[in-house]
Coordinates of C-alpha atoms and ligand atoms in Angstrom, one line a residue:
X16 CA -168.4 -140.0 95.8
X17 CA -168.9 -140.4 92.3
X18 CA -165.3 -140.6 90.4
X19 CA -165.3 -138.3 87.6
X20 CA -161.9 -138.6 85.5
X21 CA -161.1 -136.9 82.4
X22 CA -158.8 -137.2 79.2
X23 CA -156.8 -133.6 78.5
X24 CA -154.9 -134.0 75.6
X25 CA -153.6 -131.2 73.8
X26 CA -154.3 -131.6 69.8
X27 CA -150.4 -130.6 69.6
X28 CA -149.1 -133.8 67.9
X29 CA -150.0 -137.3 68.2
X30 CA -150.9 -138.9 71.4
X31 CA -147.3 -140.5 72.5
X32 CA -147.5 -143.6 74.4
X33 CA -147.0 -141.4 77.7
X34 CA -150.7 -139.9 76.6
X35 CA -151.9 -142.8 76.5
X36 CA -150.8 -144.0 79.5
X37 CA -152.2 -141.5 81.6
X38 CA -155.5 -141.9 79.4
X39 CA -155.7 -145.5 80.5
X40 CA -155.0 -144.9 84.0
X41 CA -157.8 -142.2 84.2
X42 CA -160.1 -144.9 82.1
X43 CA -159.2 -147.2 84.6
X44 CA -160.1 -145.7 88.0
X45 CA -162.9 -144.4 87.1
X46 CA -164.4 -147.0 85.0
X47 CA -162.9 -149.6 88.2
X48 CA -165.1 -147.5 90.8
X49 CA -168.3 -147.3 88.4
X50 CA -167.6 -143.9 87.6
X51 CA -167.5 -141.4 84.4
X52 CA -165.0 -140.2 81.7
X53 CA -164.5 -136.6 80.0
X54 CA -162.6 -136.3 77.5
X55 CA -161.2 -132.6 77.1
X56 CA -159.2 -130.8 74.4
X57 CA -157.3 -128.8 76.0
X58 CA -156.0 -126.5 72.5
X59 CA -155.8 -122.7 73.7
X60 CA -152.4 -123.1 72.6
X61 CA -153.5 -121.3 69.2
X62 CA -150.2 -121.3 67.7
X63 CA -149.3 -125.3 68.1
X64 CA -152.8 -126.9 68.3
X65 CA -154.6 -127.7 65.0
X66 CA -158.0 -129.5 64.1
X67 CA -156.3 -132.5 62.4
X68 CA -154.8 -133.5 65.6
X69 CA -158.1 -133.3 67.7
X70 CA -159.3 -135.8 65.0
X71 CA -156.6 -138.2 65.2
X72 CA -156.3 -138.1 69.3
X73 CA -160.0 -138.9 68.8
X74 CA -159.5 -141.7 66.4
X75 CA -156.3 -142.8 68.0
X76 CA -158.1 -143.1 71.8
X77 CA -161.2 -145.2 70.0
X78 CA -158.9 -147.4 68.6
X79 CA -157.0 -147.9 71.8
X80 CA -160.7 -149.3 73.0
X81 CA -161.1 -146.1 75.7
X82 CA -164.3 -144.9 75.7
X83 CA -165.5 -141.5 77.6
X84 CA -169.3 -140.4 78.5
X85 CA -168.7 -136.7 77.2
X86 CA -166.1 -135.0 74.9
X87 CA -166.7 -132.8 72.2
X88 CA -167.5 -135.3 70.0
X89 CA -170.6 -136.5 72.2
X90 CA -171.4 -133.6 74.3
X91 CA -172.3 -133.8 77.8
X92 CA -173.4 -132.0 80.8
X93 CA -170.5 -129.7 81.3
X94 CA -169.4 -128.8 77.7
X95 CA -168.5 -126.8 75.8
X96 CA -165.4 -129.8 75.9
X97 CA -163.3 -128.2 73.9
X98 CA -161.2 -125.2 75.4
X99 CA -161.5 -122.8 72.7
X100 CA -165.0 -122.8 73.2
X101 CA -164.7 -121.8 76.8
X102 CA -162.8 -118.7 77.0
X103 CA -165.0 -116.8 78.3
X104 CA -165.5 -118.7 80.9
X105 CA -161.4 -118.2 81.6
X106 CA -162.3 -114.1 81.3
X107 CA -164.4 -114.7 83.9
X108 CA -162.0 -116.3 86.0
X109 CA -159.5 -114.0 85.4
X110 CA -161.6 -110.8 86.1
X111 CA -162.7 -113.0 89.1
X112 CA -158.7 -113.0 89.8
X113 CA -158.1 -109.7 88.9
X114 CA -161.4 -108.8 91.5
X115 CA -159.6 -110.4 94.1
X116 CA -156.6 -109.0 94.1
X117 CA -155.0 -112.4 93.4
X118 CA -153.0 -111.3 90.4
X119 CA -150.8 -108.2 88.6
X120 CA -149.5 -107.2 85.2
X121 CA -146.4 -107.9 83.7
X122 CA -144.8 -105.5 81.2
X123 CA -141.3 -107.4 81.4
X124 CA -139.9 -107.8 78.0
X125 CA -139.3 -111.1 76.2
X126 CA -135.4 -110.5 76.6
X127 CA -135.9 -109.4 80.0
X128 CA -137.4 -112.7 80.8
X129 CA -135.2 -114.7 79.1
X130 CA -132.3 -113.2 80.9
X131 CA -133.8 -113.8 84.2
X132 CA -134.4 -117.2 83.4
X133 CA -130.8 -117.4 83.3
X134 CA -130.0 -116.6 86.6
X135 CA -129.5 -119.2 89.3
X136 CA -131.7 -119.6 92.1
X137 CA -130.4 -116.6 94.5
X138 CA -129.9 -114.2 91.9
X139 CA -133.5 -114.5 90.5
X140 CA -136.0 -111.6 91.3
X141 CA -139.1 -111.7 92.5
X142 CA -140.0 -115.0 91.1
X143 CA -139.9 -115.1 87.5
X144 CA -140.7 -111.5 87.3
X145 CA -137.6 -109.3 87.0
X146 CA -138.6 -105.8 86.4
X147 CA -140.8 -105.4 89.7
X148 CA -144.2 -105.3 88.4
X149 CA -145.3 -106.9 91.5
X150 CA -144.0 -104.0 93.9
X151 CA -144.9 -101.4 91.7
X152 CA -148.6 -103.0 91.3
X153 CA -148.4 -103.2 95.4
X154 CA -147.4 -99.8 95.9
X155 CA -150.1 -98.6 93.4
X156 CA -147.0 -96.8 92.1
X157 CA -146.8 -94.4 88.4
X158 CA -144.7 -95.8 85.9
X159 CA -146.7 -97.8 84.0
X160 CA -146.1 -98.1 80.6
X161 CA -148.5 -96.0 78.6
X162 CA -151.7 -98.4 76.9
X163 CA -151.2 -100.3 74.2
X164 CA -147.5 -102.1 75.8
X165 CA -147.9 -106.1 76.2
X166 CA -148.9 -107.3 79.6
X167 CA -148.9 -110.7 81.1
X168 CA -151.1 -111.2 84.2
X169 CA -148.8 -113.1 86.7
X170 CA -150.7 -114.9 89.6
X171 CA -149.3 -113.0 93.4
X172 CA -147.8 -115.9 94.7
X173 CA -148.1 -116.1 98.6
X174 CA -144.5 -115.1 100.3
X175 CA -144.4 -117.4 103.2
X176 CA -146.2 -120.7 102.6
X177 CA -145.9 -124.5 102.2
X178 CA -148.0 -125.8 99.7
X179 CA -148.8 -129.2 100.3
X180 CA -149.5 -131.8 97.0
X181 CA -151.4 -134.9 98.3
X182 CA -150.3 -137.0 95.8
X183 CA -152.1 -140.5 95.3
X184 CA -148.7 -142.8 94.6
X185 CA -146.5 -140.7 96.8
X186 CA -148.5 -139.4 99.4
X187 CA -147.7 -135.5 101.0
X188 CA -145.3 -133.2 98.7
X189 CA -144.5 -130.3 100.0
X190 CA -143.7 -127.2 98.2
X191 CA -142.3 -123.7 99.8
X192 CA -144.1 -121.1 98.2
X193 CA -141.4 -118.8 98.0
X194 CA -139.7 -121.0 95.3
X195 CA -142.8 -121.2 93.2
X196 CA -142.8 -118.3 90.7
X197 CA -145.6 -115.7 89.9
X198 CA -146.6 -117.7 87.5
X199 CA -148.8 -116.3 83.9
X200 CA -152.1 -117.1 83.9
X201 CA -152.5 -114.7 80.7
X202 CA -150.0 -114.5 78.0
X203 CA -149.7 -111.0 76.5
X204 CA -151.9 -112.2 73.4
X205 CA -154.7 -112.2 75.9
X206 CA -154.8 -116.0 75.5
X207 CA -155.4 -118.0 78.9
X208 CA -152.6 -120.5 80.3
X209 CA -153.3 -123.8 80.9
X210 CA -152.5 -123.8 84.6
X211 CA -155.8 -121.8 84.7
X212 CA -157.6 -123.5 82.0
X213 CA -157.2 -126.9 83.1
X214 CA -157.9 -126.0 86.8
X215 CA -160.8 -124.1 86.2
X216 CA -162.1 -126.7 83.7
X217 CA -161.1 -129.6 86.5
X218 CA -163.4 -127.6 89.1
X219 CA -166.3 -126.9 86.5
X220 CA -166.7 -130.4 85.1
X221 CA -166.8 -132.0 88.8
X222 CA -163.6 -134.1 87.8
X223 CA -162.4 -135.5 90.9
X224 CA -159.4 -137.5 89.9
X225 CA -156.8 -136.4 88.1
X226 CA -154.2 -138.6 87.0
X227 CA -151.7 -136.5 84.7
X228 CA -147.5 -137.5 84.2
X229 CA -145.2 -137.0 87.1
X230 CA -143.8 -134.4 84.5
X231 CA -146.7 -131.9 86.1
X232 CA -146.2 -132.2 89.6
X233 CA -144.5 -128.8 89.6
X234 CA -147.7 -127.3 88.2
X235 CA -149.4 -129.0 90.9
X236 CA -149.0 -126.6 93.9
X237 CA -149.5 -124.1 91.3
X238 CA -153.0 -125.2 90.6
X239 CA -153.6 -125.6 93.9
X240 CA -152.7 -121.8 95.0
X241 CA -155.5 -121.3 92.7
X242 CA -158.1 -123.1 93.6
X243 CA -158.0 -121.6 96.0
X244 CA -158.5 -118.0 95.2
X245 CA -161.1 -119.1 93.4
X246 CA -163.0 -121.1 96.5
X247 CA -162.9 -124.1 94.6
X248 CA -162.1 -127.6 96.3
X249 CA -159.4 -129.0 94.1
X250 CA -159.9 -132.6 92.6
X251 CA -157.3 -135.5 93.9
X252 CA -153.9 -135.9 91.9
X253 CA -152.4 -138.6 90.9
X254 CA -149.0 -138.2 89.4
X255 CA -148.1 -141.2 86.9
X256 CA -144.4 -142.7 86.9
X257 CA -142.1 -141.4 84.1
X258 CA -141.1 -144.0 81.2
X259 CA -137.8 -144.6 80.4
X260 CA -136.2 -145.8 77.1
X261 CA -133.8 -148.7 77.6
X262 CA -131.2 -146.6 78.4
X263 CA -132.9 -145.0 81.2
X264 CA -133.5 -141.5 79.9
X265 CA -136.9 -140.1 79.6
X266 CA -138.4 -142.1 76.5
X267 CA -138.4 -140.1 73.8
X268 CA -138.2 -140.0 69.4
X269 CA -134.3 -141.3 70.0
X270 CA -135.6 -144.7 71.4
X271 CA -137.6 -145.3 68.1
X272 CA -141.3 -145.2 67.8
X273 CA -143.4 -143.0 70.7
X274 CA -145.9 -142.2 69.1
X275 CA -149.1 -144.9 69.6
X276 CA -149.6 -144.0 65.9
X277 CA -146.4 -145.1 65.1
X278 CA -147.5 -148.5 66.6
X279 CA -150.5 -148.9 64.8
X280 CA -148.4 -148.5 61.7
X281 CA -146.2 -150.6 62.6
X282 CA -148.6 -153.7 63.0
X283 CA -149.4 -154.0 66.7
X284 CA -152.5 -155.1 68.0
X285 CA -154.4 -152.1 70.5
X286 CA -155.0 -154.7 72.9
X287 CA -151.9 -155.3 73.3
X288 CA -151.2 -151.9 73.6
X289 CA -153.4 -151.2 76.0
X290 CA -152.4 -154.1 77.7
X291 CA -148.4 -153.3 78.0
X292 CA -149.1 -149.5 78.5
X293 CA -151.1 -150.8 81.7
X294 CA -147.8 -152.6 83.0
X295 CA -146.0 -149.4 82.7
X296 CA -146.9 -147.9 86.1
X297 CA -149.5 -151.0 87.3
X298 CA -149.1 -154.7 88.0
X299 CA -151.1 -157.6 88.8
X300 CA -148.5 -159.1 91.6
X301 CA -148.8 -162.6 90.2
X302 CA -147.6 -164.2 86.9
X303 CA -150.6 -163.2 84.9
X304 CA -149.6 -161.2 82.0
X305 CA -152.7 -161.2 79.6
X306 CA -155.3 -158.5 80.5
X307 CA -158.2 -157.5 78.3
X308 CA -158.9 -154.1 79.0
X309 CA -162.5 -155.3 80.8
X310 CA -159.9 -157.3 82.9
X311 CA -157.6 -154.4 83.7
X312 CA -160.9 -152.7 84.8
X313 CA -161.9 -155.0 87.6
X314 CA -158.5 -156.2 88.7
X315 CA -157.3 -152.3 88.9
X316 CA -156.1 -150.8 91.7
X317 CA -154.7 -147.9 92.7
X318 CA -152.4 -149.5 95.7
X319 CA -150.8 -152.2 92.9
X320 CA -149.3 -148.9 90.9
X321 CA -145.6 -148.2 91.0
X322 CA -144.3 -144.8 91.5
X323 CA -140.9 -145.9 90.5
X324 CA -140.0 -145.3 86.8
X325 CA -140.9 -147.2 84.1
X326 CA -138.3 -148.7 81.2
X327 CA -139.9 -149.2 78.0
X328 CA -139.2 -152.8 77.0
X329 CA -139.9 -153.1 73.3
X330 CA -139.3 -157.0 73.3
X331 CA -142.3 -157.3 76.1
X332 CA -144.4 -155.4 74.0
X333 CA -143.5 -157.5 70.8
X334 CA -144.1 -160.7 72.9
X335 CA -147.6 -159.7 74.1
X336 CA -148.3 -158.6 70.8
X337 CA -147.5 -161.8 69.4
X338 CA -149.8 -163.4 72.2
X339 CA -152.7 -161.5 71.5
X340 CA -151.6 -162.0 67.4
X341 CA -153.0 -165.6 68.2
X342 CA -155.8 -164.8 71.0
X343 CA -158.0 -162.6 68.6
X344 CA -160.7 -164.0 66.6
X345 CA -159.0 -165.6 63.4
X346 CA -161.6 -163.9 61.3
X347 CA -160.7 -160.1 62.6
X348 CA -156.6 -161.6 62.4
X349 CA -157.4 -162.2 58.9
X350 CA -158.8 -159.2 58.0
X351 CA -155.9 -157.1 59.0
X352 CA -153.4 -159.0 57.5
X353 CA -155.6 -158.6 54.2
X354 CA -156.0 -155.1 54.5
X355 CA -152.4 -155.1 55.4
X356 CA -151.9 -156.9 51.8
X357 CA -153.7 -155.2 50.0
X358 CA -152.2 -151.9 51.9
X359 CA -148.9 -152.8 50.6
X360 CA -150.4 -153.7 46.9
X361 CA -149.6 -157.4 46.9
X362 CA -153.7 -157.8 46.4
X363 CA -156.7 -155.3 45.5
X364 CA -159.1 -155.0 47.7
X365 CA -161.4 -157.0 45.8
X366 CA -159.0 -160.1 45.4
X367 CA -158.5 -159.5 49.1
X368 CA -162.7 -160.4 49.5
X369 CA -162.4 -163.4 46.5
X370 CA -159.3 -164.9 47.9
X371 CA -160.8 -165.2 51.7
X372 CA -160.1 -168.6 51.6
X373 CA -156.6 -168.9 50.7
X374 CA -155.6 -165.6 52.8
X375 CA -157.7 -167.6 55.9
X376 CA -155.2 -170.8 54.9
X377 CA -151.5 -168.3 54.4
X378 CA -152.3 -166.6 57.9
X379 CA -152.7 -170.2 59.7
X380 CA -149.8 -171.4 57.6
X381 CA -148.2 -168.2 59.5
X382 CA -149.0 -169.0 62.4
X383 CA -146.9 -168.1 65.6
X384 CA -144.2 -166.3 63.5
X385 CA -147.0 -163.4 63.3
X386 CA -145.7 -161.4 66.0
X387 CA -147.3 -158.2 64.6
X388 CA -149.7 -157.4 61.4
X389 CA -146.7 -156.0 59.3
X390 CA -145.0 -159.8 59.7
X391 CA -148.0 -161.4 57.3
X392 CA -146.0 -159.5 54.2
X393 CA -142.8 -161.7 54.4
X394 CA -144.9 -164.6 55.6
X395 CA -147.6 -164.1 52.5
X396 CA -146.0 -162.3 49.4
X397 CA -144.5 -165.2 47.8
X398 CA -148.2 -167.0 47.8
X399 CA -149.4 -163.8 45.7
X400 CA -146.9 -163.4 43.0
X401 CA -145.2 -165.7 40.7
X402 CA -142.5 -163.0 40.4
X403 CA -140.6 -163.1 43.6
X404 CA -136.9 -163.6 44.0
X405 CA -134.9 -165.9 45.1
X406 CA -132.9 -165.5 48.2
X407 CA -129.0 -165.0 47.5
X408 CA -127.8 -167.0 50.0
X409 CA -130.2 -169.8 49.5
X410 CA -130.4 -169.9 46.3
X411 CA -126.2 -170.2 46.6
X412 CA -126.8 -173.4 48.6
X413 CA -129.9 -175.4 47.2
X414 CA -130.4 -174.5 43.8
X415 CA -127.3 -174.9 42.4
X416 CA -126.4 -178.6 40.9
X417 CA -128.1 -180.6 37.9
X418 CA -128.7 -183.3 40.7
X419 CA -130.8 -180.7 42.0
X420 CA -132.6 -179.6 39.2
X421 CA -133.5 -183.7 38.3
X422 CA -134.5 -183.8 41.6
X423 CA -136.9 -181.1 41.7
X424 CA -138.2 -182.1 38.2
X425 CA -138.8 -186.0 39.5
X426 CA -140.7 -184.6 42.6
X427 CA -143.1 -182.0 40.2
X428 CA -143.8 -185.1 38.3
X429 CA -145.0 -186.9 41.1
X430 CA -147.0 -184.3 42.4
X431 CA -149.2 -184.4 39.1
X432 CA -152.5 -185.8 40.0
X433 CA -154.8 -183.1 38.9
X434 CA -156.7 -182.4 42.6
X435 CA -156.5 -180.6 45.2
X436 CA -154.7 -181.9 48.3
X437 CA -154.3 -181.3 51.6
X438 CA -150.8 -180.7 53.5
X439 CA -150.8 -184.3 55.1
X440 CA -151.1 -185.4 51.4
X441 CA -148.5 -183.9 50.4
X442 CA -146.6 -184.8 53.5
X443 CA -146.9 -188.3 52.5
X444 CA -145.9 -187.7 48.3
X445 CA -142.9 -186.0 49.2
X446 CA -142.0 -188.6 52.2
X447 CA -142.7 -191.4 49.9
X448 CA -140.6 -189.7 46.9
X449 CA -137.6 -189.5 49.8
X450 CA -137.7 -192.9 50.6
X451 CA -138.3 -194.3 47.3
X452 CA -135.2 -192.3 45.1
X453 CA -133.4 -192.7 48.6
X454 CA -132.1 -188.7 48.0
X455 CA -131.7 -187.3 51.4
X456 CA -134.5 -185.3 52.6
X457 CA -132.2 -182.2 53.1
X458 CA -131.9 -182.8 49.7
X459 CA -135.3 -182.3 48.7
X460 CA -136.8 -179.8 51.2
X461 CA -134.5 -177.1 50.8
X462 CA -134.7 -177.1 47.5
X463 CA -138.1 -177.2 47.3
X464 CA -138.8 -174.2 50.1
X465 CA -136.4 -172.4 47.4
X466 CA -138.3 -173.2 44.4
X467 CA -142.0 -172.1 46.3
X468 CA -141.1 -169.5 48.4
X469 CA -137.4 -168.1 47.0
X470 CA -136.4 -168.1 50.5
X471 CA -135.0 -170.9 53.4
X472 CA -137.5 -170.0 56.1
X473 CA -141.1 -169.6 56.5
X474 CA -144.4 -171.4 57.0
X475 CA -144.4 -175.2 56.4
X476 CA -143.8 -176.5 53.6
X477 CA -146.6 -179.0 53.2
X478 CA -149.1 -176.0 54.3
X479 CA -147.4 -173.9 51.3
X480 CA -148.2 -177.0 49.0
X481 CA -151.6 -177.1 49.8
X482 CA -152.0 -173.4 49.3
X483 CA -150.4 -173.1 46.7
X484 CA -151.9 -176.2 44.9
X485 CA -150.6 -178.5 42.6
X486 CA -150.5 -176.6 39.2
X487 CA -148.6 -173.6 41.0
X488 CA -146.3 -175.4 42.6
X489 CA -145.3 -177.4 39.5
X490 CA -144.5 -174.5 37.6
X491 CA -142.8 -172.8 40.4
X492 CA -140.6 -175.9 40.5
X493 CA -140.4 -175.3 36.4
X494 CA -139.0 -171.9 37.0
X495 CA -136.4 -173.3 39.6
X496 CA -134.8 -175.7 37.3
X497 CA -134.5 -173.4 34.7
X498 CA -132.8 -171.0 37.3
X499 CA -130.5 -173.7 37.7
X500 CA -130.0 -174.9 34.1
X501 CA -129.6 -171.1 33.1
X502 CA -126.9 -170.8 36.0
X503 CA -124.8 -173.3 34.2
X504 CA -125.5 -176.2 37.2
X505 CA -123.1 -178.8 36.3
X506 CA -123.6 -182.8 37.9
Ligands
LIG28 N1 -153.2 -131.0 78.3 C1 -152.3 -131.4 79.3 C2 -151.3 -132.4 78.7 O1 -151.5 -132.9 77.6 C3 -153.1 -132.1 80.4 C4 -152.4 -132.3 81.7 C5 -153.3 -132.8 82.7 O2 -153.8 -133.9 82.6 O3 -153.7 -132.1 83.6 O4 -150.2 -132.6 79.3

């Protein structure tokens, strides 16, 4: 059998990193068994589901590296691929429901409803319908409301039944039919729900796997009830584990940012992404813990997922981020740390293109304290302005004596040579100057690190020499003995 998986977001927000989970789970079986992705908007929700979103789902899954064979933005064998385009292919269904004698109409009132959902288990009428529309539909009885009052259309849930889920992960769930409500199938706009929507969909587009959040299983049996009325052979489930925050509730806004948006913002890599959301429900059973997504394809399998629940470790996802921060091509690590820049307005866009070179030098200089995009700012501002400030706290400890300031002055003089040089040649100035004056080294690094940077930590200081050059650093050295002088340093 060809595996045909499909992509249903719903263009009601942006895609959270739950979406994108179950995205990359349905990428992954099919694309592991040679087989085809759909994407599907699924936005019959008229009231919550907006254009904008259907573009950045779009633009958010392409950036994640998932690619699909047919979507609305492609087209494809079973389209329309957007929902709103197919209702009346859900009319159809409906009439085909109504035909069958498979469904009823529900004049309960909102208040009516909300009342009943009040009511505990015992205590609850005929399944989520408290006004007996389903008896009186049964018993062809008067009564009705005249035309024009709102209707639902409520599926006739079978009395006396197990449903039976064959879940993927967790194998046979069984659900008594008698607890499952008559569920809506149309809302009293006329609008379809998405327990039809996405079944009938599932069954038109020949998708035969569907992996979806354990947060659906109850629709599940629900679905199922109507595939078959309908005759249709419903596609294979699988239902993804839940992800916890670090506190072991369901992961949500509270534990910071969801949203895979929110990441990308933030300065994370989508490899890595992709490569973290994959160990939230999958693993590879052995130490391995870098996995391309071409990797995740062939090494996926279904038996190495977990049902159990996931926790959301934010320091794993920083640390693989930081590993792939230093595993992608320098030249594409360079580009987003100057569009980052120039993002943030430390550089135009076209010093960003003139200044290749140096930006190529500060990200090297950088180096493994680039855990995310975001960290080239601290690690690159001070090379692009003359104007920055000096720490508090460090300028409290190493700029603060005349001996400092002669110190600083004696080491710009011997950096005069009027060439460029390269960080092992400074090295060897400053080395030289330490054991020559006999000052102690502590003596002249710090107060150096203060006087180019304005802070006590960062790249080295020989690879911020050589950046910075000669001239530069000599009148950055300027400006931090007049900082001391002005500061009343005394000997
Ligand atoms: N639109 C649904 C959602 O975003 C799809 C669920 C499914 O995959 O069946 O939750």
């Amino acid at each position: 059998m060809d595996i045909r998986t499909r992509f249903a977001p719903s263009p009601t927000g942006d895609i959270h990193l739950g979406n994108a989970n179950t995205a990359l789970f349905n990428y992954l079986l099919a694309r592991s068994g040679g087989g085809k992705v759909a994407l599907r908007i699924e936005d019959t929700d008229v009231e919550r589901s907006r254009a904008d979103y259907e573009e950045r789902t779009i633009d958010t899954l392409r950036w994640l590296g998932l690619d699909w064979d047919e979507g609305p933005d492609r087209g494809g064998p079973y389209g329309p691929y957007r929902q709103s385009e197919r209702l009346e292919t859900y009319a159809v269904h409906v009439r085909r429901l109504i035909d069958g004698g498979h469904v009823y109409r529900c004049y309960c009132t909102r208040e009516e409803l909300v009342a009943e959902r009040g009511r505990a288990g015992e205590e609850r009428k005929s399944r989520g319908c408290p006004g007996g529309c389903r008896l009186r539909a049964e018993r062809q009885a008067g009564g009705k409301p005249g035309g024009g009052t709102p209707f639902t259309v409520r599926f006739r849930t079978p009395d006396n039944e197990t449903v039976v889920v064959n879940d993927m992960l967790r194998g046979e769930i069984a659900f008594r039919s008698a607890e499952i409500d008559d569920f809506i199938i149309v809302r009293s706009s006329g609008a379809p729900v998405f327990l039809l929507t996405n079944l009938v969909d599932d069954a038109l587009m020949g998708i035969t796997h569907v992996v979806r959040g354990e947060d659906h299983i109850s629709n599940t049996p629900k679905q199922l009830l109507l595939a078959r009325a309908f005759g249709y052979a419903a596609p294979e489930y699988l239902h993804t584990a839940v992800i916890l925050g670090p506190d072991r509730s369901k992961l949500s806004k509270r534990h910071g940012a969801v949203s895979v948006e929110q990441f990308r913002r933030e300065g994370y890599l989508p490899e890595a992404l992709v490569n973290y959301l994959a160990f939230l429900g999958w693993n590879p059973k052995d130490e391995r813990e870098i996995f391309p997504l071409g990797e995740l394809v062939r090494e996926f399998s279904v038996k190495a997922m977990s049902r159990n629940p996931s926790v959301f470790d934010h320091r794993r996802l920083l640390f693989l981020n930081g590993q792939w921060m230093r595993t992608i091509e320098k030249d594409r690590l360079v580009s987003l740390c100057s569009r980052r820049l120039v993002e943030h307005g430390y550089i135009t866009a076209a010093e960003a293109d003139e200044k290749r070179q140096t930006l190529e030098k500060i990200v090297a200089a950088a180096g493994a304290r680039l855990k995310t995009v975001a960290d080239i700012v601290p690690q690159a501002d001070f090379f692009l302005t003359e104007d920055f400030p000096y720490d508090e706290n460090g300028a409290a400890k190493h700029l603060k004596d005349e001996e400092t300031a002669v110190t600083l002055e004696a080491a710009a003089e011997r950096l005069r040579s009027g060439r460029p040089r390269s960080a092992a040649e400074m090295e060897e100035i400053v080395r030289d100057f330490i054991g020559e004056t006999g000052v102690s080294s502590k003596k002249v690094i710090h107060p150096l690190r203060m006087a180019l940077t304005g802070r006590t930590e960062g790249p080295g200081l020989f690879e911020i020499m050589e950046i910075l050059g000669e001239e530069r650093a000599r009148a950055r050295i300027a400006r931090a003995v007049e900082y001391i002088r002005r500061r009343g340093g005394s000997v």
